[in-house]
PDB file of C-alpha atoms and ligand atoms in Angstrom:
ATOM      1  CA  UNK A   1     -10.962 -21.558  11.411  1.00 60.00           C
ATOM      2  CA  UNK A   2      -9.309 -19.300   9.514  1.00 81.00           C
ATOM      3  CA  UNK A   3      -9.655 -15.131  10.730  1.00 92.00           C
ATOM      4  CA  UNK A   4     -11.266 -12.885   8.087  1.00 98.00           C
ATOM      5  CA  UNK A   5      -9.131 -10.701   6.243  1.00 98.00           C
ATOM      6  CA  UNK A   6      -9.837  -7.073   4.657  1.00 98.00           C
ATOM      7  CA  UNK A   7      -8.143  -6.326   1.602  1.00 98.00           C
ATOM      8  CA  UNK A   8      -7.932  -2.770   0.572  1.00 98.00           C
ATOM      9  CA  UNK A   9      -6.376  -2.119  -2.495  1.00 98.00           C
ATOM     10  CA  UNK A  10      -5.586   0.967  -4.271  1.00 97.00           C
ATOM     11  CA  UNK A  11      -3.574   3.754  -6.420  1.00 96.00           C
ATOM     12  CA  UNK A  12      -0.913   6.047  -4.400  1.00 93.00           C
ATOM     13  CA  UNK A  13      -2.379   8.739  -2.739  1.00 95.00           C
ATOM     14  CA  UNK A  14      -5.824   7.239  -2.836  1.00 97.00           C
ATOM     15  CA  UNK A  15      -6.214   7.460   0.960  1.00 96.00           C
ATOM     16  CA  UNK A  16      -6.605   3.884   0.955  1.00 97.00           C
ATOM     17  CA  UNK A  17      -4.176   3.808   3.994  1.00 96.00           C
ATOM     18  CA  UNK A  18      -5.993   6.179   6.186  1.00 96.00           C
ATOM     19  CA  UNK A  19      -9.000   3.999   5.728  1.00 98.00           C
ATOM     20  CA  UNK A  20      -7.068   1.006   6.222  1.00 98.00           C
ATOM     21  CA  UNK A  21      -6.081   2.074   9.623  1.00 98.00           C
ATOM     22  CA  UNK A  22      -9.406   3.368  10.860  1.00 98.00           C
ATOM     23  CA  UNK A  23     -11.153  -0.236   9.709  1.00 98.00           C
ATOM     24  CA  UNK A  24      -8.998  -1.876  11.382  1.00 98.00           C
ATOM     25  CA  UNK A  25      -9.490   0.374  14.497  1.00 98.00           C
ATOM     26  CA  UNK A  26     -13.202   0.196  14.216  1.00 98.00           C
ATOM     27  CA  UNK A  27     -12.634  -4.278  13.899  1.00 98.00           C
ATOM     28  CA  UNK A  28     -10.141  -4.210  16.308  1.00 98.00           C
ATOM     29  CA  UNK A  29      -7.964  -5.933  13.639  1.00 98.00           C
ATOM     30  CA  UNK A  30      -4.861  -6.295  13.064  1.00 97.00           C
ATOM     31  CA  UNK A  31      -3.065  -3.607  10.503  1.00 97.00           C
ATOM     32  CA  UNK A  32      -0.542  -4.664   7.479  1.00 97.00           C
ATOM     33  CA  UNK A  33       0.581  -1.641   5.345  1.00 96.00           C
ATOM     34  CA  UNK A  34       2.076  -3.598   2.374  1.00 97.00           C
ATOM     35  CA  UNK A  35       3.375  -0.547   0.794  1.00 96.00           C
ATOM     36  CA  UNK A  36       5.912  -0.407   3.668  1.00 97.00           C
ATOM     37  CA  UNK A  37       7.760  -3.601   2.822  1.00 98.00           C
ATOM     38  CA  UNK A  38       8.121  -2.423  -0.823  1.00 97.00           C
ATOM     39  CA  UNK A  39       9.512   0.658   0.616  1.00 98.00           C
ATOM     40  CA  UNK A  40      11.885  -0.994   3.143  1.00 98.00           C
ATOM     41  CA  UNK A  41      13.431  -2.425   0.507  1.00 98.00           C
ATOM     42  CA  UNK A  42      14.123   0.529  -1.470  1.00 98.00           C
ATOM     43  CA  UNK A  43      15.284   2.368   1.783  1.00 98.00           C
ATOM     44  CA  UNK A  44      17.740  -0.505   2.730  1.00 98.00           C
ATOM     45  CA  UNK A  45      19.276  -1.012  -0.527  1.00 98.00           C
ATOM     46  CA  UNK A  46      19.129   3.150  -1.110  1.00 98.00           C
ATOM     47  CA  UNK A  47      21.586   3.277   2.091  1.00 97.00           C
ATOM     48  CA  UNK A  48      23.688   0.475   0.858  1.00 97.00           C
ATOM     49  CA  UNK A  49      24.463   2.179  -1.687  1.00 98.00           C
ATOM     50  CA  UNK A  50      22.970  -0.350  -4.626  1.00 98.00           C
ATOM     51  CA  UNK A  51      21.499  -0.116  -7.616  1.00 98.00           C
ATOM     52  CA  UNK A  52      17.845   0.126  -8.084  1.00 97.00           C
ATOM     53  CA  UNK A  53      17.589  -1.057 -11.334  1.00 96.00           C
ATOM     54  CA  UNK A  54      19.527  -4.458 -10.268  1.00 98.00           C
ATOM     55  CA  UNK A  55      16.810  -7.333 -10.538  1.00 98.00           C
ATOM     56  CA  UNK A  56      19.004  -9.444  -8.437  1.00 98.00           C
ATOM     57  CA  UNK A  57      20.424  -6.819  -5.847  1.00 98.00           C
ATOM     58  CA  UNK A  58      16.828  -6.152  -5.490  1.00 98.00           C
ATOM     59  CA  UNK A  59      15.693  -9.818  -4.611  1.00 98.00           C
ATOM     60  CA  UNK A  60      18.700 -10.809  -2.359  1.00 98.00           C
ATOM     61  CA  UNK A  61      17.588  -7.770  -0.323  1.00 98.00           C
ATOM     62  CA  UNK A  62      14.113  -8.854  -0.521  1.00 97.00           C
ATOM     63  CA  UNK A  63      15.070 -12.198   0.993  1.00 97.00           C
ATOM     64  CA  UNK A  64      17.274 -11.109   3.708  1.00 96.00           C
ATOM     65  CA  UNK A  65      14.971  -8.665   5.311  1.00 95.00           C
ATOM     66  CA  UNK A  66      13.571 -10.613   8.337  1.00 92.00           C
ATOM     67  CA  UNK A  67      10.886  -9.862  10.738  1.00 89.00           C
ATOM     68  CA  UNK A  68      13.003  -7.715  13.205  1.00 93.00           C
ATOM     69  CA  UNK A  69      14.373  -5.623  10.148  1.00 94.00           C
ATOM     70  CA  UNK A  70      10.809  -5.189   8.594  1.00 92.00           C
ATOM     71  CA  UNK A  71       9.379  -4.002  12.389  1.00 91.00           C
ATOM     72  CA  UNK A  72      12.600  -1.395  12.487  1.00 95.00           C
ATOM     73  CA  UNK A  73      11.975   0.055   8.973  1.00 95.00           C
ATOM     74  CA  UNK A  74       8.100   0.527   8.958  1.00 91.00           C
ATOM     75  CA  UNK A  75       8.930   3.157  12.107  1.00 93.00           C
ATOM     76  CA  UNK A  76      12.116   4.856  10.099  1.00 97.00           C
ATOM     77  CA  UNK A  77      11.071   8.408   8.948  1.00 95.00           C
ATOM     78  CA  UNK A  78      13.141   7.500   5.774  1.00 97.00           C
ATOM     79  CA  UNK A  79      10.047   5.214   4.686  1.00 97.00           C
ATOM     80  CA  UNK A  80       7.985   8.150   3.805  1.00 91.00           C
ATOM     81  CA  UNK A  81      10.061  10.078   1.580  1.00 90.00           C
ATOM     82  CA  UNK A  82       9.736  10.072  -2.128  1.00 86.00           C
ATOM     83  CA  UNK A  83      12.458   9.138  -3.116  1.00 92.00           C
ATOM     84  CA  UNK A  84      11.781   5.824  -1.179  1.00 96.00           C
ATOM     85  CA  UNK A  85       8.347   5.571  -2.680  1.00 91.00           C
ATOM     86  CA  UNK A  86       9.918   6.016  -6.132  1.00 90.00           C
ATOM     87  CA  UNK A  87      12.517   3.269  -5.731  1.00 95.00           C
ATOM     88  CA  UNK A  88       9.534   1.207  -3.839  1.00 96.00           C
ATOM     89  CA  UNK A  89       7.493   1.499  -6.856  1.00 91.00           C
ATOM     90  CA  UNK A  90      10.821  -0.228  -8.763  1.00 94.00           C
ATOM     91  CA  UNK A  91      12.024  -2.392  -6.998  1.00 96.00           C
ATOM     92  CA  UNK A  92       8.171  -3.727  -6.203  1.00 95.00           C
ATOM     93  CA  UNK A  93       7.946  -4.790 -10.281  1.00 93.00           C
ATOM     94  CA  UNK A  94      10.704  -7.282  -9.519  1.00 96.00           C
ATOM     95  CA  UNK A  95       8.633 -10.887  -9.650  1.00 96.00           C
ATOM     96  CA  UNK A  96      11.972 -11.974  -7.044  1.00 97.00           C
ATOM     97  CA  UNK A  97      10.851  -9.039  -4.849  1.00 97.00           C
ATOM     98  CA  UNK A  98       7.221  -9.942  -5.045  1.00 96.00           C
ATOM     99  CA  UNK A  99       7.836 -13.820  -4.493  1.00 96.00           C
ATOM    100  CA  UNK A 100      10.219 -12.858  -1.426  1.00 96.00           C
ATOM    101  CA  UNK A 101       7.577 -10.907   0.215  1.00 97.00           C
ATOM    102  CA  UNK A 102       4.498 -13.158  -0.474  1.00 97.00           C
ATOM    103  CA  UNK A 103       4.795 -15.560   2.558  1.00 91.00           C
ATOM    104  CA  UNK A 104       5.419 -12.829   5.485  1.00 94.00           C
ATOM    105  CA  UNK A 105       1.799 -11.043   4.196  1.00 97.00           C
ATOM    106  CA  UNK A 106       0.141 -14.826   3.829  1.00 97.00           C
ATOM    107  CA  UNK A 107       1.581 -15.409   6.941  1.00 95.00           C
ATOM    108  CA  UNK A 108       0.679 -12.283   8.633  1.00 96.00           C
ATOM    109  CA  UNK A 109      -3.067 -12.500   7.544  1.00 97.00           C
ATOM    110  CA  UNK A 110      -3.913 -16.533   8.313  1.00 96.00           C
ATOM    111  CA  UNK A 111      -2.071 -15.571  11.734  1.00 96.00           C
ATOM    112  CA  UNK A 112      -2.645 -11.914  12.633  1.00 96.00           C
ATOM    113  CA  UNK A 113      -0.244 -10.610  15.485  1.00 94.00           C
ATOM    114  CA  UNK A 114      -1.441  -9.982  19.048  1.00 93.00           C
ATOM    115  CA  UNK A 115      -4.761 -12.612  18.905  1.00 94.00           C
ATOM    116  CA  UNK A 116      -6.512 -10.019  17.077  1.00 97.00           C
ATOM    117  CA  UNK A 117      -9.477 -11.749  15.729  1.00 97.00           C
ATOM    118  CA  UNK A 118      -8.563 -10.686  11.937  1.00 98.00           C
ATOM    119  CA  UNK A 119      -6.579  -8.446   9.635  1.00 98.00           C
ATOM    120  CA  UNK A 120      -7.003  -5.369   7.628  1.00 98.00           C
ATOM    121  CA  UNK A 121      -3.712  -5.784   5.085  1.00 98.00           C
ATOM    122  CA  UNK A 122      -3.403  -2.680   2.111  1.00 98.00           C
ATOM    123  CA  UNK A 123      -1.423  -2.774  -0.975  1.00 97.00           C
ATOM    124  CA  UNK A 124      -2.063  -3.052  -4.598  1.00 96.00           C
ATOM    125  CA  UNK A 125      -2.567  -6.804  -5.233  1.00 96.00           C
ATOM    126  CA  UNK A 126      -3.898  -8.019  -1.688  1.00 98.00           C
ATOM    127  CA  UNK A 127      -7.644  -9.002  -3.176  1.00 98.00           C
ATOM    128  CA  UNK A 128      -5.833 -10.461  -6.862  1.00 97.00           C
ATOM    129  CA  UNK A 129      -2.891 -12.222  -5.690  1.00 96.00           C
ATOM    130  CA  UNK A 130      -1.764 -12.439  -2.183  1.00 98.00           C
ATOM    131  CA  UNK A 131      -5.288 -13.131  -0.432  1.00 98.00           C
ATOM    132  CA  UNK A 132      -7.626 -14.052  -3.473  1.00 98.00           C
ATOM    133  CA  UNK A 133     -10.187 -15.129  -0.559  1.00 97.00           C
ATOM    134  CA  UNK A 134     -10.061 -12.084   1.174  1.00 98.00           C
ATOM    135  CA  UNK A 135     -13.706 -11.956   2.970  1.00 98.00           C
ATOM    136  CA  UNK A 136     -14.025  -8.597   2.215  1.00 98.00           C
ATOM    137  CA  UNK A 137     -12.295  -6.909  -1.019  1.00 98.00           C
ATOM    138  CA  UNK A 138     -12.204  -2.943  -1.193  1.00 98.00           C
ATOM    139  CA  UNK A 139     -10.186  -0.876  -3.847  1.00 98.00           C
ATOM    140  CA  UNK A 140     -10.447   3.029  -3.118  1.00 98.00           C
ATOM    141  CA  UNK A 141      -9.584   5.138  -5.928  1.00 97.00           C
ATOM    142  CA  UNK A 142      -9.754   8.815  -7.054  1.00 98.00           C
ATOM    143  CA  UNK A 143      -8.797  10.975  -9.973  1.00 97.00           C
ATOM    144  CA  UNK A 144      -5.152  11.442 -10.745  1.00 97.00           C
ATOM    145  CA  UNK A 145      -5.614  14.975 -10.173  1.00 97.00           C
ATOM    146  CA  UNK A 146      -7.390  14.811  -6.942  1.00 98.00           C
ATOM    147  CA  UNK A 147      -4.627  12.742  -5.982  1.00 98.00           C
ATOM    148  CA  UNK A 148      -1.937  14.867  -6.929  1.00 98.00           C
ATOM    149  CA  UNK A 149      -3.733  17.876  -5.141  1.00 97.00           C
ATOM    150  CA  UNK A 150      -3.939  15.501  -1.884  1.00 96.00           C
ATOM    151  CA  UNK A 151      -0.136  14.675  -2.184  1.00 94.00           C
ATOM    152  CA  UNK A 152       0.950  18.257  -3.312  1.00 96.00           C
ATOM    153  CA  UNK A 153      -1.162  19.556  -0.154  1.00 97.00           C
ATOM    154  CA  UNK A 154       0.604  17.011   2.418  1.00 93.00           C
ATOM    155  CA  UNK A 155       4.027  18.117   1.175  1.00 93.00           C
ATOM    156  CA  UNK A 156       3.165  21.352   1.733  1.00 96.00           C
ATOM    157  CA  UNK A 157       2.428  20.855   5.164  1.00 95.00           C
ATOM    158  CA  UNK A 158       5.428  19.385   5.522  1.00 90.00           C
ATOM    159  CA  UNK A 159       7.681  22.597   4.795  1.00 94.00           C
ATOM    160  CA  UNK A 160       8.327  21.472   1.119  1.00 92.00           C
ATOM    161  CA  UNK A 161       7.787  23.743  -1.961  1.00 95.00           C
ATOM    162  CA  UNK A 162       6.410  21.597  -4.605  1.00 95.00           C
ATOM    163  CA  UNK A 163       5.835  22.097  -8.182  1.00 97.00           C
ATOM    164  CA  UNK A 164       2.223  20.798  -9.022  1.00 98.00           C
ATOM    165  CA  UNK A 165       3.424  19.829 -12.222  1.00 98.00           C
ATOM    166  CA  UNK A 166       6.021  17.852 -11.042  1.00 96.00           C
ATOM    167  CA  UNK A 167       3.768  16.121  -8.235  1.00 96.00           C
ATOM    168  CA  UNK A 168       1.201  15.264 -11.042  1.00 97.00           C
ATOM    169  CA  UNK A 169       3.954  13.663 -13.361  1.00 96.00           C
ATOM    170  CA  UNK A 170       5.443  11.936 -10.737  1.00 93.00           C
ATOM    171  CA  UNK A 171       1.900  10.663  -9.529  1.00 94.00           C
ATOM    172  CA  UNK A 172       0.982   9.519 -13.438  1.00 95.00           C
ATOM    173  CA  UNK A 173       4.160   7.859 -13.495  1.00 93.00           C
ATOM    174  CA  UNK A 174       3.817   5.570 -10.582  1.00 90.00           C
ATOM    175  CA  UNK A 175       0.746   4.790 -11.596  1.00 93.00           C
ATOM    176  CA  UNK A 176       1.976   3.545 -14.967  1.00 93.00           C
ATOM    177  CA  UNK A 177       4.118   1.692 -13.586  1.00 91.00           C
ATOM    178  CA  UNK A 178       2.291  -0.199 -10.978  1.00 91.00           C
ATOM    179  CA  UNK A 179      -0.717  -0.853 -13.281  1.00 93.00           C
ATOM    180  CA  UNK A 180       1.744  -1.810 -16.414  1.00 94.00           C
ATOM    181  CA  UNK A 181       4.250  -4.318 -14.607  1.00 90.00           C
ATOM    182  CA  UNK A 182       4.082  -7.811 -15.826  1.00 91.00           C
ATOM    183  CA  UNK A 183       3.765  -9.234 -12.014  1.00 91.00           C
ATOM    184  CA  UNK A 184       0.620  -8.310 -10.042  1.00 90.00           C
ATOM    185  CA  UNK A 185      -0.442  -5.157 -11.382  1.00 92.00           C
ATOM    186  CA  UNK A 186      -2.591  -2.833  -9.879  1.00 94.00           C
ATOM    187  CA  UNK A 187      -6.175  -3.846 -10.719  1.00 95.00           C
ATOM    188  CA  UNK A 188      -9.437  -4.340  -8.888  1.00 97.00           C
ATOM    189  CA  UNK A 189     -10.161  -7.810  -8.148  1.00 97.00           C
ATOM    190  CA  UNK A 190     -13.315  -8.892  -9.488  1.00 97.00           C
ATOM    191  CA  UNK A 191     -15.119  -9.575  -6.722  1.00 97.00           C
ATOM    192  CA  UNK A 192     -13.793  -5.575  -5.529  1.00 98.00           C
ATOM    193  CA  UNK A 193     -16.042  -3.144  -4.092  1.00 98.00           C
ATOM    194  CA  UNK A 194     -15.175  -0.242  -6.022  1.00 98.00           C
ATOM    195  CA  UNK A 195     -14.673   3.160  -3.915  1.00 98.00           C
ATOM    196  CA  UNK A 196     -13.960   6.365  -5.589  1.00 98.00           C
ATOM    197  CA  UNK A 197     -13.529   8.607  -3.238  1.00 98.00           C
ATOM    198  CA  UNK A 198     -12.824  12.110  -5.416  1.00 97.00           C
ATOM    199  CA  UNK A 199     -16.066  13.761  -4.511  1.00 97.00           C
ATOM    200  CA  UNK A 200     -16.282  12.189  -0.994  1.00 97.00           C
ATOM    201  CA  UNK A 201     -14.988  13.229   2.469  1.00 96.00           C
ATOM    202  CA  UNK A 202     -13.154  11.050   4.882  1.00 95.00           C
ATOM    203  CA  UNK A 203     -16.227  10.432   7.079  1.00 97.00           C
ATOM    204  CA  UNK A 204     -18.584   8.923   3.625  1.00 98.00           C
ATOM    205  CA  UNK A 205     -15.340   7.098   2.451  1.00 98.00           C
ATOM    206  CA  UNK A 206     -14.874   5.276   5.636  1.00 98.00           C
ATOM    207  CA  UNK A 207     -19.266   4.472   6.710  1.00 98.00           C
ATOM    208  CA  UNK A 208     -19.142   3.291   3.057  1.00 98.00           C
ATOM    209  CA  UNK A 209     -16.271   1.013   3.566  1.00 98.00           C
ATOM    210  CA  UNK A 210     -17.326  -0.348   7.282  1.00 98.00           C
ATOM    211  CA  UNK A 211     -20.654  -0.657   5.429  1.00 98.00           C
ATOM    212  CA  UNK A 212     -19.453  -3.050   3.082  1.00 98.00           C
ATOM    213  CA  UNK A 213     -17.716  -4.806   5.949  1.00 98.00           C
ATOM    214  CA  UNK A 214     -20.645  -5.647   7.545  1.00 97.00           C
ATOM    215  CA  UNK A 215     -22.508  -6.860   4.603  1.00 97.00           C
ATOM    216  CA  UNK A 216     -20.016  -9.261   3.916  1.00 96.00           C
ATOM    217  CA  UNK A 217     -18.469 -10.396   7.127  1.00 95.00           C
TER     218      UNK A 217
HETATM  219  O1  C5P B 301       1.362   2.260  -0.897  1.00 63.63           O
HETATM  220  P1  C5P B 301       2.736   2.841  -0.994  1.00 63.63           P
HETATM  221  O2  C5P B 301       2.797   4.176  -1.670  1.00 63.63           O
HETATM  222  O3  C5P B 301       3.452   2.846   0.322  1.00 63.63           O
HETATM  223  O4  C5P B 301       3.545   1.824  -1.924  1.00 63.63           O
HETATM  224  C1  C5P B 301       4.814   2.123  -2.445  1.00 63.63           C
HETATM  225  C2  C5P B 301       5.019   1.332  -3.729  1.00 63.63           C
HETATM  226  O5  C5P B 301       5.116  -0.063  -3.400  1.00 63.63           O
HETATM  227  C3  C5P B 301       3.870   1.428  -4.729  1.00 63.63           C
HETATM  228  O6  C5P B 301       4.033   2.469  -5.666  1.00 63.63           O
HETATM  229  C4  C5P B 301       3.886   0.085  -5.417  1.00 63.63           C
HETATM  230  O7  C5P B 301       4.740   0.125  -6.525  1.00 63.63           O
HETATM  231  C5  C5P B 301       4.493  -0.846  -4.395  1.00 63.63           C
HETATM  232  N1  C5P B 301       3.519  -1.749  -3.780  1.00 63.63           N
HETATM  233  C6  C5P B 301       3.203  -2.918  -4.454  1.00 63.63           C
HETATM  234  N2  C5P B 301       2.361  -3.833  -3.896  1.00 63.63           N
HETATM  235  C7  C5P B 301       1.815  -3.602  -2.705  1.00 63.63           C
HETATM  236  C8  C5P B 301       2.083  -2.398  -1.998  1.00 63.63           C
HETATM  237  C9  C5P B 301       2.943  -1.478  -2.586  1.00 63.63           C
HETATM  238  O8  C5P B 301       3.679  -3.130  -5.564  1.00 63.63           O
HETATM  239  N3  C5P B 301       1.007  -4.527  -2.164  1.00 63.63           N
END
């Protein structure tokens, strides 16, 4: 029998992966931050030196990453930065990219690692495209602005001196391009519970979601 699987899709800064991690804590389930294979990407072709903008750069890169290089770059500090998200957000509209990274999440939630007894995987297009029968489907949102406020806090706290202005452009335009691209753009599956968490704190957002859980599973 196949293991359930919790999607939880969402816009950047949404805290869907916070909530992704404490679900999956709470299930004992396996964790798959999707984001970070996106970002890998960038980062590796970013320190080769490539261009971003190169469809086919992009995909060979895609392809070559294998398990070993994906487990290395989802603990590199590098992953985290901006400028990795940025080129993440590019290089992620690239159908090549997409198709090159479909079979290690498919493969990661019909088999989660350690015997966990299912998997929690995050992303943008988990409950649309890469598991449509996801038990349970979850896509946490918020305001652009309360999302630029959460992002221009956290780089705050990391020693940087933002411009909110800048943050919030730089937040609208990732989202215009994730929900724009031609391949798997960000939208709530149909069968999505919808979570906008702009008004709630961290405590609601996550009873709400583990609520939902146990309705469905
Ligand atoms: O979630 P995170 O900010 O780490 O994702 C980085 C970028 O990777 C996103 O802006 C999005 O363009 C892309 N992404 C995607 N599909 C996913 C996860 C992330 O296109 N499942």
């Amino acid at each position: 029998m196949s293991r359930p699987v919790i999607a939880i899709d969402g816009p950047a800064a949404s805290g869907k992966g916070t909530l992704a991690r404490k679900v999956a804590e709470a299930m004992g389930y396996a964790l798959l931050d999707t984001g970070a294979l996106y970002r890998g990407v960038a980062l590796t072709m970013i320190r080769a030196g490539a261009d971003l903008g190169d469809a086919d750069a992009a995909t060979a890169t895609a392809r070559s990453l294998t398990a070993t290089d994906i487990d290395r770059l989802t603990h590199d500090p590098d992953l985290r930065l901006d400028t990795t998200a940025s080129g993440a957000s590019r290089v992620s509209a690239v159908p090549g990219v997409r198709q090159a990274l479909l079979d290690f999440q498919r493969a990661f939630a019909a088999n989660p690692p350690d015997g966990r007894p299912g998997a929690v995987l995050d992303g943008r297009d988990i409950g649309t495209v890469i598991c449509p029968d996801a038990a349970v489907k979850l896509f946490v949102t918020a305001s652009v602005d309360v999302r630029a406020k959460r992002r221009f806090a956290e780089l705050q706290g990391r020693g940087e001196k933002p411009d909110f202005a800048d943050v919030l452009a730089d937040m609208r335009a990732r989202d215009d391009r994730d929900t724009k691209r031609a391949v798997a753009p960000l939208v709530p599956a149909v069968d999505a519970v919808i979570i906008d968490n702009s008004d709630m704190s961290p405590q609601q957002v996550l009873d709400t979601a583990l609520a939902v859980v146990r309705e469905k599973l």
